[in-house]
Short mmCIF file of N, CA, C and O in Angstrom, two decimals:
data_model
loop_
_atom_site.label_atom_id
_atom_site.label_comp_id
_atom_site.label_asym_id
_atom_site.label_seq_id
_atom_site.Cartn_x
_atom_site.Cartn_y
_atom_site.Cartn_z
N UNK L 1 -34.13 18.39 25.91
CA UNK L 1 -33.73 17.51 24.83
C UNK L 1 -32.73 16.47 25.32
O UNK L 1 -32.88 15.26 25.16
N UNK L 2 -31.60 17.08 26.00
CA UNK L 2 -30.82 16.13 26.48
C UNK L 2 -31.47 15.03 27.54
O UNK L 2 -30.93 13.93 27.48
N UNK L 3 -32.50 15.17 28.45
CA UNK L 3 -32.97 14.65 29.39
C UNK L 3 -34.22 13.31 28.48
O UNK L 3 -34.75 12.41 29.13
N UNK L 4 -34.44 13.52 26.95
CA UNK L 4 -34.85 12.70 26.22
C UNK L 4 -34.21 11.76 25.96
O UNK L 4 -34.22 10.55 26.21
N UNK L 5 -33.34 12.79 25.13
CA UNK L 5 -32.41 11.49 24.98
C UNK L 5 -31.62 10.77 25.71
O UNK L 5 -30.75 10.20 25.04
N UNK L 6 -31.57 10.46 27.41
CA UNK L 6 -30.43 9.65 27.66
C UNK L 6 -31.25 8.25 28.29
O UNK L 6 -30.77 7.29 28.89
N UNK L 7 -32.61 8.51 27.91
CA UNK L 7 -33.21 6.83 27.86
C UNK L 7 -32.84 6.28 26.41
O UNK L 7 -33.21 5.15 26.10
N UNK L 8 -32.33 6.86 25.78
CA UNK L 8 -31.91 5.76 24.42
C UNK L 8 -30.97 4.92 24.81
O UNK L 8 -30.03 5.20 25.54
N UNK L 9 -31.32 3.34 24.09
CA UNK L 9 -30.38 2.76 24.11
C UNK L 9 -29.62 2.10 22.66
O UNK L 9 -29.78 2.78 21.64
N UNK L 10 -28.81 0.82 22.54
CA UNK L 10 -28.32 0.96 21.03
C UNK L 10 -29.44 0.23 20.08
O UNK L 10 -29.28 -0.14 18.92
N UNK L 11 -30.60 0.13 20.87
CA UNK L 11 -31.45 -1.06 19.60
C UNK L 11 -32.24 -0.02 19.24
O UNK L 11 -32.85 -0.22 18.18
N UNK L 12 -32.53 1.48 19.98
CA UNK L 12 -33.06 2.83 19.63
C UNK L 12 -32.44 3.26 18.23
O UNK L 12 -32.73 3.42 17.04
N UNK L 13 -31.50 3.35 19.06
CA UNK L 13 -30.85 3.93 17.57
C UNK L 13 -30.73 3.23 16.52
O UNK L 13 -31.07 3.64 15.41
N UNK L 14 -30.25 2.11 16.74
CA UNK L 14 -30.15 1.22 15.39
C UNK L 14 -31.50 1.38 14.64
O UNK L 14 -31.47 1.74 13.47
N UNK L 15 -32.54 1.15 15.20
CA UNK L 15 -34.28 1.54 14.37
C UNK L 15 -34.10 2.62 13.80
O UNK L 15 -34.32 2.64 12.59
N UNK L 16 -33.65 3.88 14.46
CA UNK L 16 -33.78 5.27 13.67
C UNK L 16 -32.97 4.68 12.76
O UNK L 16 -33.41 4.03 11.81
N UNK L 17 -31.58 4.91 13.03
CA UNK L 17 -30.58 4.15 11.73
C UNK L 17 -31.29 3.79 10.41
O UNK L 17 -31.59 4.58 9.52
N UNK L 18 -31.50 2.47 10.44
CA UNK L 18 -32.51 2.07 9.59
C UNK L 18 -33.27 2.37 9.40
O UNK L 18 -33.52 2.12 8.22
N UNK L 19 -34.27 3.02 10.02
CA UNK L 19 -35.23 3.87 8.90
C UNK L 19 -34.94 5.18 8.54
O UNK L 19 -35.79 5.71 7.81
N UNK L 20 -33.94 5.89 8.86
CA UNK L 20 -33.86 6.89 7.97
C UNK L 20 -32.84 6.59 6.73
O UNK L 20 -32.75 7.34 5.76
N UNK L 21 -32.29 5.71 6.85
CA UNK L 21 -31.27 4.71 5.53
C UNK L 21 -32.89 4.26 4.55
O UNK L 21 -33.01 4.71 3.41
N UNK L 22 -33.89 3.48 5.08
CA UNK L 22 -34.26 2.80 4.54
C UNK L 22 -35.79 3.92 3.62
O UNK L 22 -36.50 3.74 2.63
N UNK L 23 -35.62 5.03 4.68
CA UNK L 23 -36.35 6.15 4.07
C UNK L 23 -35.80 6.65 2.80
O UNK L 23 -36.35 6.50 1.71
N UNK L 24 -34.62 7.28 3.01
CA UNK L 24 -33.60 7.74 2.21
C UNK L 24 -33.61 7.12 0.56
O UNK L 24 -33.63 7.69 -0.53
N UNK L 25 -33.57 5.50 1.01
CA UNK L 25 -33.41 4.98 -0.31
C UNK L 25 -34.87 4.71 -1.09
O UNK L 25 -34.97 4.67 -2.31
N UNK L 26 -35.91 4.54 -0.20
CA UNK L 26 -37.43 4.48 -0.56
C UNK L 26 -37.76 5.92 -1.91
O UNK L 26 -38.24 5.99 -3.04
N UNK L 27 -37.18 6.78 -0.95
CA UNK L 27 -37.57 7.94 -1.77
C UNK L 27 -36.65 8.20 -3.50
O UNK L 27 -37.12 8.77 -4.48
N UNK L 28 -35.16 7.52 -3.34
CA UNK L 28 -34.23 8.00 -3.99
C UNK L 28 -34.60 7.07 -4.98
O UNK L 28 -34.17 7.32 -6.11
N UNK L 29 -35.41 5.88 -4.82
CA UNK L 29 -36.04 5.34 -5.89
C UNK L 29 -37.22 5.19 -6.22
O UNK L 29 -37.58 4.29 -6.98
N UNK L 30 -38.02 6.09 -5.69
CA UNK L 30 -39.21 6.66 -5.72
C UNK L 30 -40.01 5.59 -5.49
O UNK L 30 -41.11 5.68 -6.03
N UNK L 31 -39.81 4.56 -4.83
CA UNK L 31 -40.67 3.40 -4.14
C UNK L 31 -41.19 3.94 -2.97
O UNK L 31 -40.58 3.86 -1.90
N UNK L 32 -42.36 4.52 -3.10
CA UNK L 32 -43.28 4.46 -1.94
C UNK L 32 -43.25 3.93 -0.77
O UNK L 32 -43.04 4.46 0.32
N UNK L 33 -43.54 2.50 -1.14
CA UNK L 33 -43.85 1.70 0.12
C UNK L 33 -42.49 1.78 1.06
O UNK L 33 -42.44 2.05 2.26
N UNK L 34 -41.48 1.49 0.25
CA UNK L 34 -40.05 1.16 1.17
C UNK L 34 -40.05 2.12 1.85
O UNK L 34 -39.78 2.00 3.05
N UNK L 35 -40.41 3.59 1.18
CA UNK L 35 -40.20 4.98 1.87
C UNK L 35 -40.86 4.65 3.60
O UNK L 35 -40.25 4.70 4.66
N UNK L 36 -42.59 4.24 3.26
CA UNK L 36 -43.19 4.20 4.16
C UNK L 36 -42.72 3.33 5.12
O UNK L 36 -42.88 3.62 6.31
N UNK L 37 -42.08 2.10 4.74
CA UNK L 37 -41.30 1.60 6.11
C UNK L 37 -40.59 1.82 6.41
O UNK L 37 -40.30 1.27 7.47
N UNK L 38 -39.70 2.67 5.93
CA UNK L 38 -38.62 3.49 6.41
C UNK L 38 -39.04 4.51 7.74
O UNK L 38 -38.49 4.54 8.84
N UNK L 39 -40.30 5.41 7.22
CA UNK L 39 -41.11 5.82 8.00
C UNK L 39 -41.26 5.45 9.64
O UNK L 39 -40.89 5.98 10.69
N UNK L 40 -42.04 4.23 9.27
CA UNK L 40 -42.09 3.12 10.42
C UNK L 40 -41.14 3.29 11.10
O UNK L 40 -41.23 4.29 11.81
N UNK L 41 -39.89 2.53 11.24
CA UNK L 41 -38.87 2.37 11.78
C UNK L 41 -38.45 4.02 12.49
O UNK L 41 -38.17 3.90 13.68
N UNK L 42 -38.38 5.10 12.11
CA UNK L 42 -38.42 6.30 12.59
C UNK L 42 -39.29 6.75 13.89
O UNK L 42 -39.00 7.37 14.91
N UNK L 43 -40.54 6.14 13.38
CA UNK L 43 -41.74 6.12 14.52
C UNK L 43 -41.46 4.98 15.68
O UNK L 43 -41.92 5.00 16.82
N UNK L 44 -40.91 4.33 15.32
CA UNK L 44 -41.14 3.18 16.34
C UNK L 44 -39.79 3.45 17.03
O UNK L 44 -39.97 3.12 18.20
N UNK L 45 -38.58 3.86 16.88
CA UNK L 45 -37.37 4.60 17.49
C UNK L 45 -37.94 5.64 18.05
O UNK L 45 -37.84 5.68 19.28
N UNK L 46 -38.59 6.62 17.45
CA UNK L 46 -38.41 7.53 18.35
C UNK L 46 -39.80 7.83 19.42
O UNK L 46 -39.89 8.76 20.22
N UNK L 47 -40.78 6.79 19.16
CA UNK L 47 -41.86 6.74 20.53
C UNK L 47 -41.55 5.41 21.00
O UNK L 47 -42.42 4.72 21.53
N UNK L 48 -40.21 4.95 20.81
CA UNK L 48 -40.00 3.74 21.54
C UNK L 48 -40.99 2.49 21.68
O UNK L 48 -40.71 1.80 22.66
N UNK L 49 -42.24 1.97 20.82
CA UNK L 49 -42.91 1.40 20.29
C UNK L 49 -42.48 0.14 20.30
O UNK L 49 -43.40 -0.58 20.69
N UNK L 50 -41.57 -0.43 20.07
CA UNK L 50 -41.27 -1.62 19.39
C UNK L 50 -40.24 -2.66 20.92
O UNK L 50 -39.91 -3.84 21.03
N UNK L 51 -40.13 -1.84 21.52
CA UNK L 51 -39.20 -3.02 22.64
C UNK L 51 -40.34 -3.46 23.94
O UNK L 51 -40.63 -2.93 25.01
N UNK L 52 -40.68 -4.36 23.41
CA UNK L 52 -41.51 -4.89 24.28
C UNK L 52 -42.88 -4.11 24.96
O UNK L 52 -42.88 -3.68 26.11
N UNK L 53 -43.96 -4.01 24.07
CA UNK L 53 -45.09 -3.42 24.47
C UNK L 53 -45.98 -3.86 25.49
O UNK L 53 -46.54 -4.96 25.52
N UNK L 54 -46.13 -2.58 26.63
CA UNK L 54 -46.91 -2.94 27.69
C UNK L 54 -45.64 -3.56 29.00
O UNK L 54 -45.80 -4.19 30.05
N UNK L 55 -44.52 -3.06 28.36
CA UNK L 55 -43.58 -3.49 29.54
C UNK L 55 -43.63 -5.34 30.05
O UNK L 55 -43.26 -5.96 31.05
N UNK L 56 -44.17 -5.66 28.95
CA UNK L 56 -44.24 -7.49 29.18
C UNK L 56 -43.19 -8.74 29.49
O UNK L 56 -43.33 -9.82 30.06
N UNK L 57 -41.82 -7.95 28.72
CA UNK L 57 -40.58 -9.08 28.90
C UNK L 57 -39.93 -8.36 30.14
O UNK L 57 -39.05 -9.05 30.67
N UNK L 58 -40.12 -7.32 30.64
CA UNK L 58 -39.55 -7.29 32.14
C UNK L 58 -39.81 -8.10 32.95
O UNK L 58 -40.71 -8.93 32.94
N UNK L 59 -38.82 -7.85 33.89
CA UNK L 59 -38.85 -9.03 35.27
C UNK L 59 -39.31 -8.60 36.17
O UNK L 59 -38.72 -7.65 36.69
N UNK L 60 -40.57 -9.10 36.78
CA UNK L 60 -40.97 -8.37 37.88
C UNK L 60 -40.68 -8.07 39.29
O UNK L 60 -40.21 -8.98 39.97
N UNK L 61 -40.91 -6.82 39.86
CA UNK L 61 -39.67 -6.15 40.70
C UNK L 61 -40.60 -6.94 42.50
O UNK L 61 -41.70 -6.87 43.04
N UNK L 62 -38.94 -7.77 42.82
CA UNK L 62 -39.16 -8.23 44.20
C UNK L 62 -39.97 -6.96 45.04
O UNK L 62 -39.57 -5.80 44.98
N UNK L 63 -41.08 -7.37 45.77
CA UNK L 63 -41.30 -6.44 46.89
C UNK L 63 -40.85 -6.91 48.30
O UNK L 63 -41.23 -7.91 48.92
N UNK L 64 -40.19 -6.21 48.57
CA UNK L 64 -39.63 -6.35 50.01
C UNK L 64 -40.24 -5.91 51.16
O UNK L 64 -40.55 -4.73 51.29
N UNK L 65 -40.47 -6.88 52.14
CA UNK L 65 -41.72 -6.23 53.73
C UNK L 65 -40.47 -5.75 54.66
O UNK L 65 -39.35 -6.23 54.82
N UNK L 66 -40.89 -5.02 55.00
CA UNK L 66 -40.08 -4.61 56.32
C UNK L 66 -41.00 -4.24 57.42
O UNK L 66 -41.86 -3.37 57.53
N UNK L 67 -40.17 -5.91 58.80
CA UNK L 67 -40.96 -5.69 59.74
C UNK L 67 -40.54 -5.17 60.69
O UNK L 67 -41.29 -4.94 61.64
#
């Protein structure tokens, strides 16, 4: 568990954050949908989904020759 969690970083958490706030209140006013994006945001924190899919805004890594 610990070895999971220490790839989190703060835009991880902030998603869970918000969707379990935004779950919380979905349900406490029995709005469905909000619930369900609340949802979302849970899923996408915690399979890491949402920061750049397919590894695309990385910088690609110099290869170095050694002669």
């Amino acid at each position: 568990m610990i070895k999971y969690l220490k790839g989190w970083n703060f835009m991880r958490l902030f998603r869970l954050l918000m969707g379990v706030m935004i779950l919380w209140q979905g349900v406490e006013a029995k709005m469905w949908y909000i619930a369900v994006l609340g949802a979302l945001f849970i899923v996408l924190a915690v399979f890491n989904l949402a920061s750049c899919g397919g590894n695309s805004c990385s910088m690609p890594t110099r290869k170095i020759r050694k002669y």
